[in-house]
Coordinates of C-alpha atoms in Angstrom, one line a residue:
M75 CA -22.4 28.0 15.8
M76 CA -22.4 31.8 15.9
N77 CA -26.1 32.5 15.7
D78 CA -27.6 29.5 17.5
H79 CA -30.1 30.2 20.2
G80 CA -28.6 30.6 23.6
K81 CA -25.1 31.7 22.3
S82 CA -23.6 35.0 23.5
D83 CA -22.6 36.0 20.0
R84 CA -26.3 36.3 19.1
R85 CA -26.7 39.5 21.0
K86 CA -23.2 40.9 20.5
V87 CA -23.2 40.9 16.7
P88 CA -25.7 43.6 16.1
A89 CA -24.5 45.7 19.0
K90 CA -21.0 45.7 17.7
F91 CA -21.9 47.0 14.3
A92 CA -24.4 49.5 15.6
N93 CA -21.6 51.2 17.7
N94 CA -19.1 51.3 14.8
D95 CA -18.8 54.3 12.4
G96 CA -18.8 51.8 9.6
A97 CA -22.4 50.9 10.4
M98 CA -23.7 54.4 9.5
P99 CA -24.0 55.9 6.0
S100 CA -20.9 58.1 5.2
A101 CA -23.0 61.2 4.6
E102 CA -24.5 60.9 8.1
R103 CA -21.2 60.1 9.7
D104 CA -19.1 62.9 8.2
G105 CA -21.8 65.6 8.3
G106 CA -22.5 65.3 4.6
K107 CA -18.9 64.9 3.5
A108 CA -17.8 62.1 1.3
S109 CA -15.9 59.3 2.9
N110 CA -12.5 58.0 1.8
Q111 CA -13.6 54.5 2.8
G112 CA -16.8 54.1 0.8
E113 CA -16.2 50.5 0.0
Q114 CA -15.6 49.7 3.6
V115 CA -18.8 51.4 4.7
K116 CA -20.8 49.5 2.1
Q117 CA -19.3 46.2 3.2
N118 CA -20.0 46.8 6.9
T119 CA -23.5 48.0 6.2
T120 CA -24.2 44.8 4.2
R121 CA -22.8 42.7 7.1
T122 CA -25.0 44.6 9.6
Q123 CA -28.1 44.0 7.5
K124 CA -27.3 40.3 7.2
A125 CA -26.7 40.1 11.0
A126 CA -30.0 41.8 11.7
Q127 CA -31.9 39.4 9.4
I128 CA -30.5 36.5 11.4
V129 CA -30.7 37.9 14.9
V130 CA -33.8 40.1 15.0
P131 CA -37.0 38.2 14.8
S132 CA -39.6 39.4 12.3
A133 CA -42.9 41.0 13.4
L134 CA -44.8 37.9 12.5
D135 CA -42.3 35.7 14.5
R136 CA -43.1 37.8 17.5
V137 CA -46.9 37.4 16.9
R138 CA -46.4 33.7 16.5
K139 CA -44.5 33.4 19.7
V140 CA -47.1 35.3 21.7
A141 CA -49.9 33.2 20.1
K142 CA -48.2 30.0 21.0
R143 CA -47.4 31.1 24.6
D144 CA -51.0 32.2 25.4
K145 CA -53.8 30.4 23.7
K146 CA -56.5 32.8 25.0
I147 CA -54.9 36.2 24.1
Q148 CA -56.6 38.5 21.6
F149 CA -54.5 40.4 19.1
T150 CA -55.8 44.0 18.9
S151 CA -53.3 45.5 16.5
L152 CA -52.8 43.5 13.3
M153 CA -53.8 45.9 10.5
H154 CA -50.4 47.5 10.2
H155 CA -48.9 44.0 9.4
I156 CA -51.6 43.4 6.7
S157 CA -51.3 46.9 5.1
S158 CA -47.5 46.8 5.0
V159 CA -46.3 47.7 1.5
D160 CA -43.6 45.1 1.6
R161 CA -46.1 42.4 2.5
L162 CA -48.5 43.5 -0.1
R163 CA -45.7 43.5 -2.7
A164 CA -44.7 40.0 -1.7
A165 CA -48.4 38.9 -2.0
Y166 CA -48.6 40.4 -5.5
F167 CA -45.5 38.5 -6.7
A168 CA -46.7 35.3 -5.1
M169 CA -49.8 35.3 -7.4
K170 CA -50.0 33.5 -10.7
K171 CA -49.4 35.8 -13.6
A172 CA -52.0 34.1 -15.8
A173 CA -54.7 34.1 -13.1
A174 CA -58.2 35.0 -14.3
A175 CA -59.3 38.6 -13.9
G176 CA -62.2 39.7 -11.7
V177 CA -65.1 41.9 -12.5
D178 CA -62.9 45.0 -13.0
G179 CA -60.8 43.2 -15.7
E180 CA -57.5 44.1 -13.9
T181 CA -54.8 41.6 -14.7
W182 CA -51.5 40.9 -13.0
Q183 CA -49.5 42.6 -15.8
S184 CA -51.7 45.8 -16.0
Y185 CA -51.6 46.3 -12.2
G186 CA -47.8 45.9 -12.2
E187 CA -47.2 48.7 -14.7
N188 CA -47.5 51.2 -11.9
L189 CA -47.0 48.7 -9.0
E190 CA -45.4 50.8 -6.3
E191 CA -47.9 53.6 -6.6
N192 CA -50.8 51.2 -6.6
L193 CA -49.5 49.4 -3.6
R194 CA -48.9 52.6 -1.6
D195 CA -52.5 53.7 -2.5
L196 CA -53.8 50.3 -1.5
S197 CA -51.9 50.4 1.8
G198 CA -53.2 53.9 2.6
R199 CA -56.8 52.9 2.0
L200 CA -56.4 49.9 4.2
Q201 CA -55.0 52.0 7.0
K202 CA -57.7 54.7 6.7
G203 CA -60.6 52.3 6.3
G204 CA -61.2 53.4 2.7
Y205 CA -60.7 49.9 1.2
R206 CA -63.8 48.4 -0.4
A207 CA -64.1 44.8 -1.4
K208 CA -65.6 44.2 -4.9
P209 CA -68.0 41.4 -5.9
V210 CA -66.5 38.2 -7.0
R211 CA -67.1 36.9 -10.5
R212 CA -68.9 33.6 -10.3
V213 CA -67.8 30.8 -12.7
F214 CA -68.7 27.1 -12.7
I215 CA -66.5 24.1 -13.3
A216 CA -67.7 20.6 -14.1
K217 CA -67.4 18.0 -11.3
A218 CA -66.8 14.3 -11.7
D219 CA -70.4 13.4 -10.9
G220 CA -71.7 15.7 -13.6
K221 CA -72.7 18.5 -11.4
Q222 CA -71.1 22.0 -11.4
R223 CA -68.9 23.5 -8.7
P224 CA -69.3 27.3 -8.2
L225 CA -66.0 29.2 -8.0
G226 CA -65.5 32.9 -7.2
V227 CA -62.9 35.0 -8.9
P228 CA -62.0 38.1 -6.8
V229 CA -60.5 41.2 -8.3
L230 CA -56.7 41.5 -8.2
E231 CA -56.5 44.0 -5.3
D232 CA -58.8 41.7 -3.2
K233 CA -56.5 38.8 -4.0
V234 CA -53.4 40.8 -2.9
V235 CA -55.0 41.9 0.4
Q236 CA -56.4 38.4 1.1
R237 CA -53.0 36.8 0.6
S238 CA -51.4 39.4 3.0
T239 CA -54.2 38.8 5.5
V240 CA -53.7 35.0 5.3
E241 CA -50.0 35.3 6.0
V242 CA -50.6 37.4 9.1
L243 CA -53.5 35.3 10.4
N244 CA -51.5 32.1 9.8
A245 CA -49.0 33.2 12.3
I246 CA -51.7 33.0 14.9
Y247 CA -53.9 30.1 13.8
E248 CA -51.1 27.7 12.9
T249 CA -50.3 27.6 16.6
D250 CA -54.0 26.8 17.4
F251 CA -54.9 24.3 14.7
V252 CA -54.7 20.7 15.8
D253 CA -52.8 18.0 14.0
V254 CA -55.9 16.3 12.5
S255 CA -56.4 19.2 10.1
Y256 CA -54.3 19.1 6.9
G257 CA -56.2 21.0 4.2
Y258 CA -54.6 24.1 2.8
R259 CA -52.1 24.6 5.6
P260 CA -48.5 25.7 5.1
G261 CA -46.1 22.8 5.2
K262 CA -48.9 20.2 5.0
G263 CA -49.9 18.4 1.8
Q264 CA -52.4 15.8 0.7
H265 CA -49.9 12.9 1.1
D266 CA -49.2 14.0 4.7
C267 CA -52.9 13.6 5.3
L268 CA -53.1 10.3 3.5
D269 CA -50.1 8.9 5.4
A270 CA -51.7 10.0 8.7
L271 CA -54.9 8.1 7.8
Y272 CA -52.9 5.1 6.7
M273 CA -51.1 5.0 10.1
G274 CA -54.4 5.5 12.0
L275 CA -56.1 2.6 10.1
Y276 CA -53.1 0.4 11.0
G277 CA -54.1 0.6 14.7
R278 CA -57.1 -0.7 16.6
V279 CA -59.6 0.7 14.1
N280 CA -62.4 -1.7 13.1
W281 CA -65.0 0.8 11.8
V282 CA -64.7 3.9 9.7
L283 CA -67.0 6.9 9.4
D284 CA -66.5 8.3 5.9
A285 CA -68.1 11.8 6.1
D286 CA -68.7 14.8 3.8
I287 CA -70.4 18.1 4.6
R288 CA -73.1 19.1 2.1
G289 CA -72.3 22.4 0.4
F290 CA -70.0 23.5 3.2
F291 CA -68.5 26.6 1.5
D292 CA -72.0 27.7 0.4
N293 CA -73.7 27.2 3.8
L294 CA -71.0 28.5 6.2
D295 CA -72.7 30.8 8.7
H296 CA -71.2 34.3 8.8
D297 CA -72.3 35.2 12.4
W298 CA -70.7 32.0 13.8
L299 CA -67.6 32.5 11.8
I300 CA -67.1 36.1 13.1
K301 CA -67.7 34.8 16.7
F302 CA -65.0 32.2 16.2
I303 CA -62.5 34.7 14.7
E304 CA -63.1 37.1 17.6
H305 CA -61.8 34.5 20.0
R306 CA -58.3 35.4 18.8
I307 CA -58.6 38.6 16.7
G308 CA -59.5 41.7 18.7
D309 CA -58.6 44.2 16.0
K310 CA -61.9 45.5 14.8
R311 CA -60.4 46.7 11.5
V312 CA -59.4 43.1 10.6
I313 CA -62.9 41.9 11.5
R314 CA -64.5 44.6 9.3
L315 CA -62.1 43.6 6.5
I316 CA -63.2 40.0 6.6
Q317 CA -66.8 41.1 6.8
K318 CA -66.3 43.1 3.6
W319 CA -65.3 40.0 1.7
L320 CA -68.1 38.0 3.2
K321 CA -70.7 40.6 2.2
A322 CA -69.2 41.6 -1.2
G323 CA -71.6 39.5 -3.2
V324 CA -71.2 37.7 -6.5
M325 CA -71.6 38.8 -10.1
I326 CA -73.6 36.3 -12.2
D327 CA -74.2 37.3 -15.9
G328 CA -73.7 41.0 -15.0
R329 CA -76.1 40.9 -12.1
R330 CA -74.9 41.3 -8.5
E331 CA -76.3 39.0 -5.9
E332 CA -76.0 39.4 -2.1
T333 CA -74.3 36.7 -0.1
E334 CA -75.9 36.1 3.3
E335 CA -74.0 32.9 4.0
G336 CA -71.0 30.9 2.7
V337 CA -67.7 32.0 1.4
P338 CA -66.8 31.9 -2.4
Q339 CA -64.4 29.2 -3.3
G340 CA -61.5 30.6 -5.2
G341 CA -60.2 33.4 -2.9
S342 CA -57.1 33.0 -0.9
I343 CA -59.0 33.7 2.3
S344 CA -61.6 31.0 1.9
P345 CA -59.6 28.0 2.9
L346 CA -58.3 29.7 6.1
L347 CA -61.9 30.8 7.0
A348 CA -63.1 27.2 6.4
N349 CA -60.3 25.8 8.6
I350 CA -61.2 28.3 11.4
Y351 CA -64.8 27.4 11.3
L352 CA -64.2 23.6 11.4
H353 CA -61.5 24.0 14.0
Y354 CA -64.2 25.1 16.5
V355 CA -67.1 23.1 15.1
L356 CA -65.4 19.7 14.5
D357 CA -61.7 19.4 15.3
L358 CA -61.7 20.5 19.0
W359 CA -65.0 18.7 19.6
A360 CA -63.8 15.4 18.1
Q361 CA -60.4 15.7 19.8
Q362 CA -62.1 16.0 23.1
R363 CA -64.2 12.8 22.5
G364 CA -61.1 11.0 21.3
K365 CA -59.4 11.5 24.7
D366 CA -61.9 9.1 26.4
K367 CA -60.1 5.8 25.8
S368 CA -62.6 3.8 28.0
R369 CA -65.0 3.4 25.1
G370 CA -62.3 2.4 22.6
E371 CA -59.7 4.0 20.3
M372 CA -60.7 6.8 17.9
I373 CA -58.7 8.6 15.1
I374 CA -59.8 11.5 12.8
V375 CA -58.2 13.0 9.7
R376 CA -59.6 16.0 7.9
W377 CA -58.9 17.7 4.6
A378 CA -61.1 20.8 4.2
D379 CA -64.7 19.6 4.5
D380 CA -63.9 15.9 3.9
F381 CA -62.9 13.9 6.9
V382 CA -62.6 10.3 8.0
V383 CA -63.0 9.0 11.5
G384 CA -61.9 5.6 12.7
F385 CA -63.4 3.7 15.7
E386 CA -62.7 0.5 17.6
H387 CA -66.3 -0.3 18.1
K388 CA -69.4 0.0 15.9
S389 CA -71.5 1.4 18.8
Q390 CA -68.9 4.1 19.3
A391 CA -69.2 5.1 15.6
E392 CA -73.0 5.2 15.6
K393 CA -73.1 7.4 18.7
F394 CA -70.5 9.7 17.3
L395 CA -72.4 10.1 14.1
A396 CA -75.7 10.9 15.9
E397 CA -74.0 13.5 18.0
L398 CA -72.2 14.9 15.0
K399 CA -75.4 15.4 13.1
E400 CA -76.8 17.4 15.9
R401 CA -73.7 19.5 16.3
M402 CA -73.6 20.3 12.5
L403 CA -77.2 21.5 12.6
K404 CA -76.4 23.8 15.5
F405 CA -73.9 25.6 13.3
G406 CA -75.9 25.6 10.1
L407 CA -74.3 22.6 8.5
E408 CA -75.5 19.2 7.3
L409 CA -73.8 15.9 6.6
H410 CA -74.3 14.7 3.0
P411 CA -76.6 11.7 3.4
E412 CA -75.3 9.9 0.3
K413 CA -71.6 10.5 1.1
T414 CA -71.7 9.8 4.8
R415 CA -71.6 6.2 6.0
I416 CA -70.2 3.8 8.5
L417 CA -68.3 0.8 7.2
E418 CA -66.4 -2.1 8.6
F419 CA -62.7 -1.6 7.9
G420 CA -59.4 -2.6 9.4
R421 CA -57.0 -5.5 10.0
F422 CA -59.8 -7.9 11.3
A423 CA -62.5 -6.7 8.9
A424 CA -62.0 -9.4 6.3
T425 CA -61.9 -12.3 8.9
N426 CA -65.0 -11.0 10.7
R427 CA -67.0 -10.5 7.6
K428 CA -66.1 -13.9 6.3
K429 CA -67.4 -15.5 9.5
R430 CA -70.7 -13.6 9.0
K431 CA -70.7 -14.5 5.3
L432 CA -70.8 -10.9 4.2
G433 CA -68.1 -10.9 1.5
K434 CA -65.1 -8.6 1.2
P435 CA -64.8 -5.4 3.4
E436 CA -66.3 -2.3 1.9
T437 CA -64.0 0.4 0.5
F438 CA -64.0 4.2 0.7
N439 CA -62.6 7.1 -1.3
F440 CA -60.5 9.9 0.1
L441 CA -58.2 12.4 -1.6
G442 CA -58.3 10.7 -5.0
F443 CA -57.6 7.2 -3.7
T444 CA -59.8 4.2 -3.1
H445 CA -58.8 2.7 0.3
I446 CA -59.0 -1.1 0.4
C447 CA -58.3 -3.8 3.1
G448 CA -55.5 -5.7 1.4
L449 CA -52.5 -8.0 2.2
T450 CA -48.8 -7.4 1.6
L451 CA -47.2 -9.4 -1.2
K452 CA -44.4 -10.9 0.9
N453 CA -45.8 -12.0 4.2
R454 CA -49.5 -11.6 3.5
K455 CA -50.1 -9.3 6.4
F456 CA -52.8 -6.6 6.6
T457 CA -52.2 -3.4 4.7
V458 CA -54.2 -0.5 3.5
L459 CA -54.2 -0.7 -0.3
R460 CA -54.6 2.6 -2.0
Q461 CA -55.5 2.7 -5.6
T462 CA -56.4 5.5 -8.0
I463 CA -60.2 6.1 -8.1
R464 CA -61.3 4.6 -11.4
K465 CA -63.8 7.4 -12.1
K466 CA -61.2 10.1 -11.6
M467 CA -58.8 8.3 -14.0
R468 CA -61.5 8.0 -16.6
N469 CA -62.4 11.6 -16.3
K470 CA -58.7 12.6 -16.6
L471 CA -58.3 10.5 -19.7
R472 CA -61.4 12.1 -21.2
D473 CA -59.9 15.5 -20.6
V474 CA -56.6 14.4 -22.2
K475 CA -58.4 13.2 -25.2
A476 CA -60.3 16.5 -25.7
E477 CA -57.1 18.5 -25.3
L478 CA -55.2 16.3 -27.7
R479 CA -57.9 16.9 -30.3
R480 CA -57.4 20.6 -29.8
R481 CA -53.6 20.2 -30.1
M482 CA -53.9 17.8 -33.0
H483 CA -51.8 19.8 -35.5
Q484 CA -49.1 21.0 -33.1
P485 CA -45.6 19.6 -33.7
V486 CA -44.9 16.3 -31.9
P487 CA -42.3 17.9 -29.5
E488 CA -44.9 20.4 -28.3
Q489 CA -47.5 17.7 -27.8
G490 CA -44.8 15.6 -26.1
K491 CA -43.8 18.4 -23.6
W492 CA -47.5 18.9 -22.7
L493 CA -48.1 15.2 -22.2
K494 CA -44.9 14.9 -20.2
S495 CA -46.2 17.4 -17.7
V496 CA -49.6 15.7 -17.5
V497 CA -48.3 12.2 -17.0
G498 CA -45.5 13.3 -14.7
G499 CA -48.0 15.2 -12.5
H500 CA -50.3 12.2 -12.4
L501 CA -47.4 9.8 -11.5
R502 CA -46.0 12.1 -8.8
Y503 CA -49.4 12.3 -7.0
Y504 CA -50.7 8.7 -7.5
G505 CA -47.2 7.1 -7.2
V506 CA -47.8 5.2 -4.0
P507 CA -46.9 1.6 -3.1
M508 CA -49.1 -1.1 -4.6
N509 CA -50.7 1.3 -7.2
H510 CA -48.2 0.4 -9.9
K511 CA -50.8 -1.3 -12.1
A512 CA -53.1 1.7 -12.2
L513 CA -50.2 4.0 -13.0
C514 CA -49.1 1.8 -15.9
G515 CA -52.7 1.7 -17.2
F516 CA -52.9 5.5 -17.2
R517 CA -49.6 5.9 -19.1
H518 CA -50.6 3.2 -21.6
Q519 CA -54.0 4.8 -22.2
V520 CA -52.4 8.2 -22.8
S521 CA -50.0 6.6 -25.3
R522 CA -53.0 5.1 -27.2
L523 CA -54.8 8.4 -27.2
W524 CA -51.7 10.2 -28.5
Y525 CA -51.2 7.5 -31.2
R526 CA -54.8 7.8 -32.4
T527 CA -54.5 11.6 -32.5
L528 CA -51.4 11.5 -34.6
K529 CA -52.9 8.9 -37.0
R530 CA -55.9 11.3 -37.6
R531 CA -53.7 14.1 -38.7
S532 CA -53.6 12.6 -42.2
Q533 CA -55.6 10.0 -44.1
K534 CA -52.3 8.8 -45.5
S535 CA -50.5 8.5 -42.2
R536 CA -48.0 5.6 -42.1
L537 CA -47.3 6.0 -38.4
T538 CA -46.7 2.5 -36.9
W539 CA -46.8 1.6 -33.3
S540 CA -43.1 0.7 -33.4
R541 CA -42.3 4.3 -34.4
M542 CA -44.9 5.6 -31.9
S543 CA -43.2 3.7 -29.1
R544 CA -40.1 5.9 -29.7
H545 CA -42.2 9.0 -29.1
V546 CA -43.6 7.5 -26.0
K547 CA -40.3 6.4 -24.7
R548 CA -38.8 9.9 -25.3
W549 CA -41.6 12.0 -23.9
L550 CA -43.7 10.1 -21.4
P551 CA -42.1 9.6 -17.9
V552 CA -41.5 6.0 -16.8
V553 CA -43.8 4.7 -14.1
Q554 CA -42.2 4.8 -10.7
I555 CA -43.2 5.0 -7.0
Y556 CA -42.6 8.4 -5.6
H557 CA -44.0 8.0 -2.1
P558 CA -42.6 5.3 0.2
Y559 CA -44.7 3.2 2.6
P560 CA -45.9 5.5 5.5
L561 CA -44.5 3.0 7.9
N562 CA -41.0 3.5 6.5
R563 CA -41.3 7.3 6.0
L564 CA -42.7 8.0 9.5
R565 CA -40.5 5.5 11.3
V566 CA -38.5 7.2 14.0

């Protein structure tokens, strides 16, 4: 192929066009005179640009290459990448148009009315050090356990700069992060994490540590975070930029509060900072202990602050947990006592517990699924059965019921389109093997809620279930399995 690595054409293509008259604009070539071959000039220029895009690596590609080659190098000049108008513009257009506004009330539409001038001004302030981060607007969303999760809504300019910063820093840290980390990383999704856990539990794992860090985003230590970042980032302007976001504070009911620790959930930079923190606190530390095979096998999978560790021996798990608690305290963190536990799990768990007359193996929840020691339908061999967490499904149905009540008097097609997206999204996420029954149950319950909503629109309603079934068949997606068995998907 012409542009494959190692081919001679790769270097000759741009050199050839650069030496041609056709590669220069006609006004420059002819001393300001119009060319008789304007169309040819335009064509050659386009070809040159396309060749340059293919051959010349981007600035971030070069950063990524250096970061991968030398794991100890510090990058001392990154701000010009972050403040690039083109990168800021791309970050702006990558945002959701309907995203909530911050404390200044600036929306995506209003900022875009004078976009280029705003971006040039923002770029200039970043380069000169005149950029100031504004406090985030604190909002609360209900959790499944009845508690409330605090979220921070940054102003639009902070969102733009954070997205640009994340793109630049990802070029460095994606070469450093280990494979056990999956949360909020480009090219890695929740089902990649679930499949990795499935494959790990299929090995010599007999005990599982299901762990959760209490209030991780609220208790993250700023001093330790900056020390971790300085391992790779030597550009003081980027360090100060991150510190501005950490110290910006939050606005609650019109009152500004200082933030001495933690990072607000909701900003684009928060997941990356969390991954950097846990990369040094947990991932590298756990990976080092996993290399010692003399004490038994060990696997770990992490999504943000939730992680699961598998062990071959119980003593191995207990020692790891004791050491982990001490390490977390050293860095200002604490394991949640109610959500952290060691349980017997694996291919021999059912047999061993039956001998000890302890009943069925315990289960654990991770990324929306309850993980169960099960058996395949055909040959009755061990498998990890993953089913939708019942509590999550009940909460989702409760939300659907409330929204249907609000949309009660909308036309049936409008309701149908909305329900199609809700059910379709649910099926695409939870559509894993051996979860068919839960998927059918969710679709059936949504159908019943829709039927009851339509019946309530009029006291004289004559809607029958036979007629309702036609609406269901037309609008609600059919249950199907979207994700194959990890053993089949990951088979080489």
